[in-house]
Amino acid sequence: MRLIDLAVRQALRSRCRYRVGALIVAGNRVLAWSPNIPRNSPTVDYSHATFHAEEAVLRRVQNASGAVAYIARVNRSGETLLARPCPRCQQALAAAGVAKARYTTGPMTTDIMSFY
């Protein structure tokens, strides 16, 4: 299984309006994984306030130096969509020492972003 497919599986687990999943990989080892997570109580518009998947996965990893982040977004049908990290998540990934991020850009396509 490709690593981006594991990020897609995390996105499918999301309960948010925009379903995004991420994982951090160092070498051949998956260090952490997470979908985006609702931030508020379910009674307070939880579909729009989330911890981004990139933020959530960085909270679970101790050392991401030199690692690669895989990020995927899916629609209701499970098709992959554009999942380019937002500027805040790009800063968080770079600050954590992540070297690259591979993200989905559409059905069956990906792109890479370098932080060095």
Coordinates of C-alpha atoms in Angstrom, one line a residue:
M1 CA 0.0 0.0 0.0
R2 CA 1.3 3.5 -0.9
L3 CA 1.8 5.9 2.0
I4 CA -0.6 8.5 0.5
D5 CA -3.3 5.8 0.6
L6 CA -2.8 5.6 4.4
A7 CA -3.4 9.4 4.5
V8 CA -6.6 8.8 2.5
R9 CA -7.7 6.2 5.0
Q10 CA -7.3 8.8 7.8
A11 CA -9.3 11.4 5.8
L12 CA -12.1 8.9 5.5
R13 CA -12.2 8.6 9.3
S14 CA -12.8 12.4 9.7
R15 CA -16.1 13.6 11.0
C16 CA -15.6 17.1 9.7
R17 CA -17.1 18.9 6.7
Y18 CA -13.7 19.0 5.0
R19 CA -12.3 15.5 5.4
V20 CA -8.5 15.6 5.7
G21 CA -6.0 13.0 6.9
A22 CA -2.2 13.2 7.5
L23 CA 0.7 11.1 8.6
I24 CA 4.3 11.6 9.3
V25 CA 6.9 9.1 8.0
A26 CA 10.6 8.8 8.7
G27 CA 12.3 6.3 6.4
N28 CA 9.9 3.4 6.1
R29 CA 8.3 4.0 9.5
V30 CA 5.0 5.7 10.1
L31 CA 5.5 7.9 13.2
A32 CA 2.0 9.3 13.6
W33 CA -1.3 9.6 11.8
S34 CA -4.5 11.5 12.4
P35 CA -7.6 12.9 10.6
N36 CA -8.7 16.5 11.2
I37 CA -10.5 16.7 14.5
P38 CA -13.5 18.8 15.6
R39 CA -12.4 21.6 17.9
N40 CA -15.7 22.5 19.6
S41 CA -18.5 20.8 21.3
P42 CA -20.9 19.2 18.8
T43 CA -23.6 21.8 19.8
V44 CA -21.4 24.6 18.5
D45 CA -21.0 24.3 14.7
Y46 CA -18.2 21.7 14.9
S47 CA -18.2 21.2 11.1
H48 CA -16.3 24.4 10.6
A49 CA -13.9 24.6 13.6
T50 CA -11.3 21.9 13.5
F51 CA -7.7 21.1 14.4
H52 CA -6.2 20.6 11.0
A53 CA -4.9 17.1 10.3
E54 CA -1.3 18.5 10.0
E55 CA -1.6 20.1 13.5
A56 CA -3.2 17.0 15.0
V57 CA -0.5 14.7 13.6
L58 CA 2.3 16.9 14.8
R59 CA 0.9 16.8 18.3
R60 CA 1.4 13.0 18.2
V61 CA 5.0 12.9 17.1
Q62 CA 8.0 13.7 19.3
N63 CA 10.7 14.3 16.6
A64 CA 9.7 15.0 13.0
S65 CA 13.1 16.2 11.9
G66 CA 13.8 15.1 8.3
A67 CA 10.4 13.3 8.1
V68 CA 7.9 13.5 5.2
A69 CA 4.3 14.4 5.8
Y70 CA 1.5 12.8 3.6
I71 CA -1.7 14.8 3.5
A72 CA -5.0 13.8 1.7
R73 CA -8.5 15.2 1.4
V74 CA -11.5 13.3 0.3
N75 CA -15.1 14.2 -0.7
R76 CA -18.2 12.4 0.3
S77 CA -17.7 9.8 -2.4
G78 CA -14.2 9.1 -1.2
E79 CA -12.4 10.7 -4.2
T80 CA -9.2 12.6 -3.4
L81 CA -9.2 16.4 -3.7
L82 CA -6.7 19.2 -3.3
A83 CA -5.1 19.0 0.1
R84 CA -2.2 21.6 -0.1
P85 CA -1.4 22.6 3.5
C86 CA -2.5 26.1 4.4
P87 CA 0.1 28.7 5.3
R88 CA -0.3 28.1 9.1
C89 CA 0.2 24.4 8.6
Q90 CA 3.2 24.9 6.3
Q91 CA 4.8 27.0 9.1
A92 CA 4.0 24.3 11.7
L93 CA 5.4 21.5 9.5
A94 CA 8.6 23.5 8.8
A95 CA 9.0 24.5 12.4
A96 CA 8.8 20.8 13.4
G97 CA 11.6 19.9 11.0
V98 CA 9.5 18.1 8.4
A99 CA 11.5 18.1 5.1
K100 CA 8.7 17.5 2.6
A101 CA 5.0 17.3 2.3
R102 CA 3.3 15.1 -0.3
Y103 CA -0.4 16.0 -0.8
T104 CA -3.2 15.0 -3.0
T105 CA -4.1 17.4 -5.8
G106 CA -7.0 15.5 -7.4
P107 CA -8.1 12.0 -8.3
M108 CA -5.0 9.8 -8.3
T109 CA -2.6 12.7 -8.4
T110 CA -0.2 14.2 -5.9
D111 CA 2.4 17.0 -5.6
I112 CA 5.4 17.6 -3.3
M113 CA 6.3 20.7 -1.2
S114 CA 9.8 21.1 0.2
F115 CA 10.5 23.1 3.4
Y116 CA 14.3 23.3 3.0

